[in-house]
PDB file of C-alpha atoms in Angstrom:
ATOM      1  CA  GLU A 270       1.093  12.169 -11.478  1.00 68.00           C
ATOM      2  CA  ALA A 271       1.938   8.514 -12.174  1.00 81.00           C
ATOM      3  CA  GLY A 272       2.151   6.681  -8.751  1.00 93.00           C
ATOM      4  CA  VAL A 273       5.094   4.278  -8.150  1.00 96.00           C
ATOM      5  CA  ALA A 274       5.071   1.294 -10.452  1.00 97.00           C
ATOM      6  CA  GLN A 275       6.094  -2.099  -9.626  1.00 97.00           C
ATOM      7  CA  SER A 276       6.424  -5.368 -11.428  1.00 97.00           C
ATOM      8  CA  PRO A 277       5.711  -8.079 -11.497  1.00 97.00           C
ATOM      9  CA  ARG A 278       2.450  -8.081  -9.369  1.00 96.00           C
ATOM     10  CA  TYR A 279       2.476 -11.903  -8.940  1.00 97.00           C
ATOM     11  CA  LYS A 280       5.634 -14.179  -8.682  1.00 98.00           C
ATOM     12  CA  ILE A 281       5.726 -18.013  -7.470  1.00 98.00           C
ATOM     13  CA  ILE A 282       9.072 -19.532  -7.199  1.00 98.00           C
ATOM     14  CA  GLU A 283      10.521 -22.859  -5.724  1.00 98.00           C
ATOM     15  CA  LYS A 284      13.194 -22.313  -2.743  1.00 97.00           C
ATOM     16  CA  ARG A 285      16.593 -22.021  -3.553  1.00 97.00           C
ATOM     17  CA  GLN A 286      15.507 -20.239  -6.895  1.00 98.00           C
ATOM     18  CA  SER A 287      16.344 -16.520  -7.356  1.00 98.00           C
ATOM     19  CA  VAL A 288      14.123 -13.957  -8.358  1.00 98.00           C
ATOM     20  CA  ALA A 289      13.884 -10.311  -9.093  1.00 98.00           C
ATOM     21  CA  PHE A 290      11.528  -7.331  -8.618  1.00 98.00           C
ATOM     22  CA  TRP A 291      11.410  -4.045 -10.166  1.00 97.00           C
ATOM     23  CA  CYS A 292      10.440  -0.484  -9.123  1.00 97.00           C
ATOM     24  CA  ASN A 293      10.100   2.920 -11.036  1.00 96.00           C
ATOM     25  CA  PRO A 294       9.430   5.850  -8.347  1.00 95.00           C
ATOM     26  CA  ILE A 295       7.381   8.867  -9.058  1.00 94.00           C
ATOM     27  CA  SER A 296       9.261  11.414 -11.116  1.00 92.00           C
ATOM     28  CA  GLY A 297      11.399  13.682  -9.112  1.00 88.00           C
ATOM     29  CA  HIS A 298      11.148  11.892  -5.710  1.00 90.00           C
ATOM     30  CA  ALA A 299      14.920  11.581  -4.454  1.00 88.00           C
ATOM     31  CA  THR A 300      14.279   9.003  -1.958  1.00 90.00           C
ATOM     32  CA  LEU A 301      13.244   4.882  -2.814  1.00 93.00           C
ATOM     33  CA  TYR A 302      12.368   2.300  -0.156  1.00 94.00           C
ATOM     34  CA  TRP A 303      11.868  -1.319  -0.183  1.00 97.00           C
ATOM     35  CA  TYR A 304       9.496  -2.999   2.412  1.00 97.00           C
ATOM     36  CA  GLN A 305       8.840  -6.402   2.891  1.00 97.00           C
ATOM     37  CA  GLN A 306       5.394  -7.258   4.468  1.00 95.00           C
ATOM     38  CA  ILE A 307       4.520 -10.557   5.778  1.00 95.00           C
ATOM     39  CA  LEU A 308       0.862 -11.512   6.078  1.00 91.00           C
ATOM     40  CA  GLY A 309      -0.704 -10.454   9.184  1.00 89.00           C
ATOM     41  CA  GLN A 310       2.295  -7.777   9.880  1.00 91.00           C
ATOM     42  CA  GLY A 311       3.125  -4.337   9.286  1.00 93.00           C
ATOM     43  CA  PRO A 312       5.596  -3.421   6.421  1.00 95.00           C
ATOM     44  CA  LYS A 313       9.436  -3.727   7.440  1.00 95.00           C
ATOM     45  CA  LEU A 314      11.886  -1.537   5.988  1.00 95.00           C
ATOM     46  CA  LEU A 315      14.666  -3.587   3.951  1.00 97.00           C
ATOM     47  CA  ILE A 316      16.629  -0.774   2.553  1.00 96.00           C
ATOM     48  CA  GLN A 317      16.524   3.042   1.685  1.00 92.00           C
ATOM     49  CA  PHE A 318      18.103   4.934  -1.124  1.00 92.00           C
ATOM     50  CA  GLN A 319      18.676   8.772  -1.317  1.00 88.00           C
ATOM     51  CA  ASN A 320      19.292   9.162  -4.993  1.00 85.00           C
ATOM     52  CA  ASN A 321      21.635   6.537  -5.779  1.00 83.00           C
ATOM     53  CA  GLY A 322      23.379   5.953  -2.485  1.00 90.00           C
ATOM     54  CA  VAL A 323      22.307   3.792   0.133  1.00 92.00           C
ATOM     55  CA  VAL A 324      21.284   5.510   3.438  1.00 89.00           C
ATOM     56  CA  ASP A 325      19.861   2.202   5.465  1.00 90.00           C
ATOM     57  CA  ASP A 326      20.203  -1.311   4.734  1.00 94.00           C
ATOM     58  CA  SER A 327      20.446  -2.310   8.522  1.00 92.00           C
ATOM     59  CA  GLN A 328      17.557  -4.953   8.119  1.00 93.00           C
ATOM     60  CA  LEU A 329      18.172  -6.446   4.605  1.00 96.00           C
ATOM     61  CA  PRO A 330      19.587 -10.005   4.886  1.00 95.00           C
ATOM     62  CA  LYS A 331      22.644  -9.357   2.984  1.00 96.00           C
ATOM     63  CA  ASP A 332      23.515 -12.870   2.337  1.00 96.00           C
ATOM     64  CA  ARG A 333      20.706 -13.432   0.146  1.00 97.00           C
ATOM     65  CA  PHE A 334      19.031  -9.859  -0.727  1.00 98.00           C
ATOM     66  CA  SER A 335      20.577  -7.474  -2.701  1.00 98.00           C
ATOM     67  CA  ALA A 336      19.419  -4.182  -4.396  1.00 97.00           C
ATOM     68  CA  GLU A 337      20.421  -1.227  -6.538  1.00 96.00           C
ATOM     69  CA  ARG A 338      19.144   2.001  -7.707  1.00 94.00           C
ATOM     70  CA  LEU A 339      21.221   2.862 -10.978  1.00 82.00           C
ATOM     71  CA  LYS A 340      21.183   6.347 -12.176  1.00 84.00           C
ATOM     72  CA  GLY A 341      19.063   7.263  -8.954  1.00 81.00           C
ATOM     73  CA  VAL A 342      16.030   6.428 -10.590  1.00 90.00           C
ATOM     74  CA  ASP A 343      14.686   3.037 -11.252  1.00 95.00           C
ATOM     75  CA  SER A 344      15.547   0.086  -8.493  1.00 97.00           C
ATOM     76  CA  THR A 345      15.835  -3.760  -8.607  1.00 97.00           C
ATOM     77  CA  LEU A 346      15.453  -6.123  -5.426  1.00 98.00           C
ATOM     78  CA  LYS A 347      16.903  -9.488  -5.865  1.00 98.00           C
ATOM     79  CA  ILE A 348      16.857 -12.548  -3.693  1.00 98.00           C
ATOM     80  CA  GLN A 349      19.082 -15.380  -4.266  1.00 97.00           C
ATOM     81  CA  PRO A 350      18.448 -18.248  -3.059  1.00 97.00           C
ATOM     82  CA  ALA A 351      14.840 -17.808  -1.864  1.00 97.00           C
ATOM     83  CA  LYS A 352      13.623 -19.451   1.577  1.00 97.00           C
ATOM     84  CA  LEU A 353      10.137 -20.192   2.273  1.00 97.00           C
ATOM     85  CA  GLU A 354      10.323 -17.594   4.898  1.00 97.00           C
ATOM     86  CA  ASP A 355      10.653 -14.780   2.134  1.00 98.00           C
ATOM     87  CA  SER A 356       7.051 -15.280   1.131  1.00 98.00           C
ATOM     88  CA  ALA A 357       5.513 -11.989   1.291  1.00 97.00           C
ATOM     89  CA  VAL A 358       4.428  -8.898  -0.410  1.00 96.00           C
ATOM     90  CA  TYR A 359       7.451  -6.567  -1.351  1.00 97.00           C
ATOM     91  CA  LEU A 360       6.285  -2.990  -1.554  1.00 96.00           C
ATOM     92  CA  CYS A 361       8.350  -0.271  -3.187  1.00 97.00           C
ATOM     93  CA  ALA A 362       7.744   3.671  -2.087  1.00 94.00           C
ATOM     94  CA  SER A 363       9.359   6.868  -2.954  1.00 93.00           C
ATOM     95  CA  SER A 364       9.183  10.139  -1.047  1.00 89.00           C
ATOM     96  CA  LEU A 365       9.949  13.465  -2.386  1.00 83.00           C
ATOM     97  CA  GLY A 366      11.947  14.821   0.732  1.00 71.00           C
ATOM     98  CA  LEU A 367      15.577  14.498   1.062  1.00 66.00           C
ATOM     99  CA  ASP A 368      15.649  15.105   5.172  1.00 61.00           C
ATOM    100  CA  ARG A 369      15.791  12.063   7.138  1.00 55.00           C
ATOM    101  CA  PRO A 370      13.506  10.910   8.974  1.00 50.00           C
ATOM    102  CA  ALA A 371      10.812  11.320   5.902  1.00 61.00           C
ATOM    103  CA  THR A 372       8.575  13.940   6.826  1.00 80.00           C
ATOM    104  CA  SER A 373       7.405  13.920   3.398  1.00 81.00           C
ATOM    105  CA  PRO A 374       4.719  10.992   2.915  1.00 87.00           C
ATOM    106  CA  LEU A 375       5.633   7.865   1.316  1.00 91.00           C
ATOM    107  CA  HIS A 376       3.824   6.842  -1.956  1.00 93.00           C
ATOM    108  CA  PHE A 377       3.730   3.094  -2.257  1.00 95.00           C
ATOM    109  CA  GLY A 378       3.322   0.991  -5.306  1.00 96.00           C
ATOM    110  CA  ASN A 379       0.835  -2.164  -5.251  1.00 94.00           C
ATOM    111  CA  GLY A 380       3.592  -4.360  -4.551  1.00 95.00           C
ATOM    112  CA  THR A 381       4.813  -7.838  -5.699  1.00 96.00           C
ATOM    113  CA  ARG A 382       3.420 -10.665  -3.986  1.00 96.00           C
ATOM    114  CA  LEU A 383       6.030 -13.420  -3.789  1.00 98.00           C
ATOM    115  CA  THR A 384       5.440 -16.995  -2.833  1.00 98.00           C
ATOM    116  CA  VAL A 385       8.022 -19.636  -2.139  1.00 98.00           C
ATOM    117  CA  THR A 386       7.257 -23.116  -2.260  1.00 97.00           C
TER     118      THR A 386
ATOM    119  CA  ALA B  71      14.339   1.454  20.409  1.00 77.00           C
ATOM    120  CA  GLN B  72      11.460   2.967  18.702  1.00 84.00           C
ATOM    121  CA  SER B  73       8.189   1.068  18.324  1.00 90.00           C
ATOM    122  CA  VAL B  74       4.475   1.379  17.653  1.00 95.00           C
ATOM    123  CA  ALA B  75       1.510  -0.556  18.848  1.00 96.00           C
ATOM    124  CA  GLN B  76      -2.094  -1.080  17.441  1.00 97.00           C
ATOM    125  CA  PRO B  77      -3.696  -2.959  20.493  1.00 96.00           C
ATOM    126  CA  GLU B  78      -6.622  -4.132  18.288  1.00 97.00           C
ATOM    127  CA  ASP B  79      -6.679  -6.333  15.408  1.00 97.00           C
ATOM    128  CA  GLN B  80      -9.914  -5.629  14.001  1.00 98.00           C
ATOM    129  CA  VAL B  81     -12.240  -2.638  14.958  1.00 98.00           C
ATOM    130  CA  ASN B  82     -16.092  -3.095  13.889  1.00 98.00           C
ATOM    131  CA  VAL B  83     -18.490  -0.266  13.511  1.00 98.00           C
ATOM    132  CA  ALA B  84     -21.763   0.415  12.257  1.00 98.00           C
ATOM    133  CA  GLU B  85     -22.044   3.002   9.221  1.00 98.00           C
ATOM    134  CA  GLY B  86     -22.812   6.509  10.485  1.00 97.00           C
ATOM    135  CA  ASN B  87     -21.108   5.924  13.894  1.00 98.00           C
ATOM    136  CA  PRO B  88     -18.080   7.536  15.132  1.00 97.00           C
ATOM    137  CA  LEU B  89     -14.675   5.356  14.713  1.00 97.00           C
ATOM    138  CA  THR B  90     -11.682   5.126  16.416  1.00 98.00           C
ATOM    139  CA  VAL B  91      -8.396   3.150  15.644  1.00 98.00           C
ATOM    140  CA  LYS B  92      -5.974   3.229  18.611  1.00 98.00           C
ATOM    141  CA  CYS B  93      -2.112   3.798  18.282  1.00 98.00           C
ATOM    142  CA  THR B  94       0.433   3.950  20.669  1.00 97.00           C
ATOM    143  CA  TYR B  95       4.192   4.696  20.492  1.00 95.00           C
ATOM    144  CA  SER B  96       7.606   4.712  22.067  1.00 92.00           C
ATOM    145  CA  VAL B  97      10.307   6.811  21.144  1.00 88.00           C
ATOM    146  CA  SER B  98      13.103   8.352  22.880  1.00 84.00           C
ATOM    147  CA  GLY B  99      12.733  11.728  21.642  1.00 83.00           C
ATOM    148  CA  ASN B 100      10.085  13.697  19.520  1.00 85.00           C
ATOM    149  CA  PRO B 101       8.144  11.307  17.335  1.00 89.00           C
ATOM    150  CA  TYR B 102       6.804  11.890  13.879  1.00 91.00           C
ATOM    151  CA  LEU B 103       3.698   9.770  13.643  1.00 95.00           C
ATOM    152  CA  PHE B 104       1.691   8.737  10.683  1.00 96.00           C
ATOM    153  CA  TRP B 105      -1.419   6.948   9.608  1.00 98.00           C
ATOM    154  CA  TYR B 106      -1.733   4.903   6.337  1.00 97.00           C
ATOM    155  CA  VAL B 107      -4.636   2.710   4.882  1.00 97.00           C
ATOM    156  CA  GLN B 108      -4.345  -0.196   2.726  1.00 94.00           C
ATOM    157  CA  TYR B 109      -7.010  -1.441   0.501  1.00 90.00           C
ATOM    158  CA  PRO B 110      -6.998  -5.086  -0.593  1.00 85.00           C
ATOM    159  CA  ASN B 111      -4.129  -5.885  -3.236  1.00 80.00           C
ATOM    160  CA  ARG B 112      -3.196  -2.427  -3.192  1.00 83.00           C
ATOM    161  CA  GLY B 113      -0.253  -0.606  -1.651  1.00 85.00           C
ATOM    162  CA  LEU B 114      -0.144   1.793   1.550  1.00 93.00           C
ATOM    163  CA  GLN B 115      -1.950   5.361   1.040  1.00 95.00           C
ATOM    164  CA  PHE B 116      -0.943   8.082   3.074  1.00 95.00           C
ATOM    165  CA  LEU B 117      -3.883   9.532   5.358  1.00 96.00           C
ATOM    166  CA  LEU B 118      -2.196  12.146   7.582  1.00 96.00           C
ATOM    167  CA  LYS B 119       0.808  12.925   9.732  1.00 94.00           C
ATOM    168  CA  TYR B 120       1.700  14.810  12.962  1.00 94.00           C
ATOM    169  CA  ILE B 121       5.072  16.665  12.971  1.00 90.00           C
ATOM    170  CA  THR B 122       4.922  19.440  15.169  1.00 87.00           C
ATOM    171  CA  GLY B 123       2.221  22.125  16.005  1.00 88.00           C
ATOM    172  CA  ASP B 124      -1.294  21.506  16.618  1.00 91.00           C
ATOM    173  CA  ASN B 125      -2.196  18.149  18.266  1.00 93.00           C
ATOM    174  CA  LEU B 126      -5.597  17.653  16.106  1.00 96.00           C
ATOM    175  CA  VAL B 127      -4.241  16.822  12.709  1.00 96.00           C
ATOM    176  CA  LYS B 128      -6.644  16.473   9.827  1.00 96.00           C
ATOM    177  CA  GLY B 129      -6.116  14.297   6.787  1.00 94.00           C
ATOM    178  CA  SER B 130      -7.945  12.750   3.891  1.00 91.00           C
ATOM    179  CA  TYR B 131     -11.281  11.240   3.509  1.00 92.00           C
ATOM    180  CA  GLY B 132     -12.625  13.007   6.611  1.00 95.00           C
ATOM    181  CA  PHE B 133     -10.283  11.206   9.001  1.00 97.00           C
ATOM    182  CA  GLU B 134      -8.488  12.972  11.838  1.00 97.00           C
ATOM    183  CA  ALA B 135      -6.137  11.894  14.696  1.00 98.00           C
ATOM    184  CA  GLU B 136      -4.891  13.508  17.914  1.00 96.00           C
ATOM    185  CA  PHE B 137      -1.651  13.533  19.238  1.00 96.00           C
ATOM    186  CA  ASN B 138      -1.239  12.927  23.106  1.00 96.00           C
ATOM    187  CA  LYS B 139       2.131  13.323  24.315  1.00 94.00           C
ATOM    188  CA  SER B 140       1.516  12.290  28.159  1.00 94.00           C
ATOM    189  CA  GLN B 141      -0.164   8.968  26.717  1.00 95.00           C
ATOM    190  CA  THR B 142       2.030   8.474  23.892  1.00 95.00           C
ATOM    191  CA  SER B 143      -1.053   7.899  21.688  1.00 97.00           C
ATOM    192  CA  PHE B 144      -2.121   8.975  18.171  1.00 98.00           C
ATOM    193  CA  HIS B 145      -5.709   7.552  17.669  1.00 98.00           C
ATOM    194  CA  LEU B 146      -7.066   7.627  14.374  1.00 98.00           C
ATOM    195  CA  LYS B 147     -10.910   9.267  14.449  1.00 98.00           C
ATOM    196  CA  LYS B 148     -13.756   9.922  12.323  1.00 98.00           C
ATOM    197  CA  PRO B 149     -16.851  11.302  13.251  1.00 97.00           C
ATOM    198  CA  SER B 150     -19.163   9.276  10.960  1.00 97.00           C
ATOM    199  CA  ALA B 151     -17.879   6.022   9.192  1.00 97.00           C
ATOM    200  CA  LEU B 152     -18.619   5.125   5.802  1.00 97.00           C
ATOM    201  CA  VAL B 153     -18.681   1.387   4.189  1.00 96.00           C
ATOM    202  CA  SER B 154     -15.919   2.428   1.867  1.00 94.00           C
ATOM    203  CA  ASP B 155     -13.877   3.032   4.984  1.00 96.00           C
ATOM    204  CA  SER B 156     -13.495  -0.729   5.473  1.00 96.00           C
ATOM    205  CA  ALA B 157      -9.758  -1.369   4.981  1.00 97.00           C
ATOM    206  CA  LEU B 158      -6.504  -1.902   6.880  1.00 97.00           C
ATOM    207  CA  TYR B 159      -5.002   0.957   8.927  1.00 98.00           C
ATOM    208  CA  PHE B 160      -1.201   1.569   9.734  1.00 98.00           C
ATOM    209  CA  CYS B 161       0.012   3.510  12.228  1.00 98.00           C
ATOM    210  CA  ALA B 162       3.842   4.432  11.708  1.00 96.00           C
ATOM    211  CA  VAL B 163       6.646   6.448  13.797  1.00 93.00           C
ATOM    212  CA  ASN B 164       9.656   7.741  13.309  1.00 86.00           C
ATOM    213  CA  GLN B 165      12.468  10.450  14.743  1.00 78.00           C
ATOM    214  CA  ALA B 166      15.469  11.903  13.730  1.00 69.00           C
ATOM    215  CA  GLY B 167      17.925   9.807  12.170  1.00 68.00           C
ATOM    216  CA  THR B 168      15.626   6.675  12.102  1.00 74.00           C
ATOM    217  CA  ALA B 169      13.541   4.343   9.483  1.00 81.00           C
ATOM    218  CA  LEU B 170       9.726   4.869   9.638  1.00 87.00           C
ATOM    219  CA  ILE B 171       8.355   1.678  11.769  1.00 91.00           C
ATOM    220  CA  PHE B 172       4.692   0.573  11.184  1.00 95.00           C
ATOM    221  CA  GLY B 173       2.508  -1.361  13.492  1.00 96.00           C
ATOM    222  CA  LYS B 174       0.899  -4.793  12.616  1.00 96.00           C
ATOM    223  CA  GLY B 175      -2.147  -2.811  11.344  1.00 97.00           C
ATOM    224  CA  THR B 176      -5.754  -2.841  12.406  1.00 98.00           C
ATOM    225  CA  THR B 177      -8.790  -3.889  10.212  1.00 97.00           C
ATOM    226  CA  LEU B 178     -11.559  -1.732  10.222  1.00 97.00           C
ATOM    227  CA  SER B 179     -15.036  -2.937   9.226  1.00 97.00           C
ATOM    228  CA  VAL B 180     -17.823  -0.822   8.831  1.00 97.00           C
ATOM    229  CA  SER B 181     -21.370  -2.407   8.210  1.00 97.00           C
ATOM    230  CA  SER B 182     -24.244  -1.099   6.783  1.00 94.00           C
TER     231      SER B 182
END
C-alpha cells in the first residue's frame, strides 16, 4: 500500500511569513494526525481528525496555526505568521481505527522540515 | 496527567550483544503502550504495542518488549543487535480518551 505522503520535504521562511503543509493519508484511514517534532524532543500532537471532524486540537496554537481536512481525506496545516520557535519537523500520520485512543498503529509520513529565520 | 520517560539519551551496544532501551510511564488508568523507530530524515515506524494480555509482546525486526505494571515500565529488547538497528527509538503511551504521548527518544548506536 502507498504510505502517507507529505509535501514539501523542506521549507525555509522568514519570521512573520506564512507557510502551508499538505498531507495525503493512506487510503481508507479514517483518523489523521499532525505532530510537531522539535529537535531533541518527541513528537507532540497538534491536531487529530476523525474523518473531517476535529477530535483533539487542545495543543494547537490557534492564534497562528490552522488545519483542515476537507472531504475527510487530504489535510493541510498552515502557520501564519511564523515564529522562530516554529522551526521543527511537522509529521502527518494516519490510522485505520476509529476508536480512541488509537490502538491501531499510526503510519507516519516522512515529514516537512521547517526552518524559520 | 499521563507522561512517558526515556531515561537514556543514548544506548551503545556492540553488534551481536543484547540490547535494552528503557521506558517508564505514568497514567491514571490502564495504559496502551507503543514503540516506534525513526531513521534519519524519515517518519516514525511502528515496532510493537501492548494493549492487553501477555506481558511480553513481539514486534518487527526481532524486537520485543515487556510490560511490567508494578514497575510501570515497558522496556524494548532484542537478543542480538545489528548495526542496522542503529536509529532513534520512541516509547509512547495513551489511555482511554487521551492522545498518544511520546517520550523524548533514545538514540541506539550499534557498533560492528
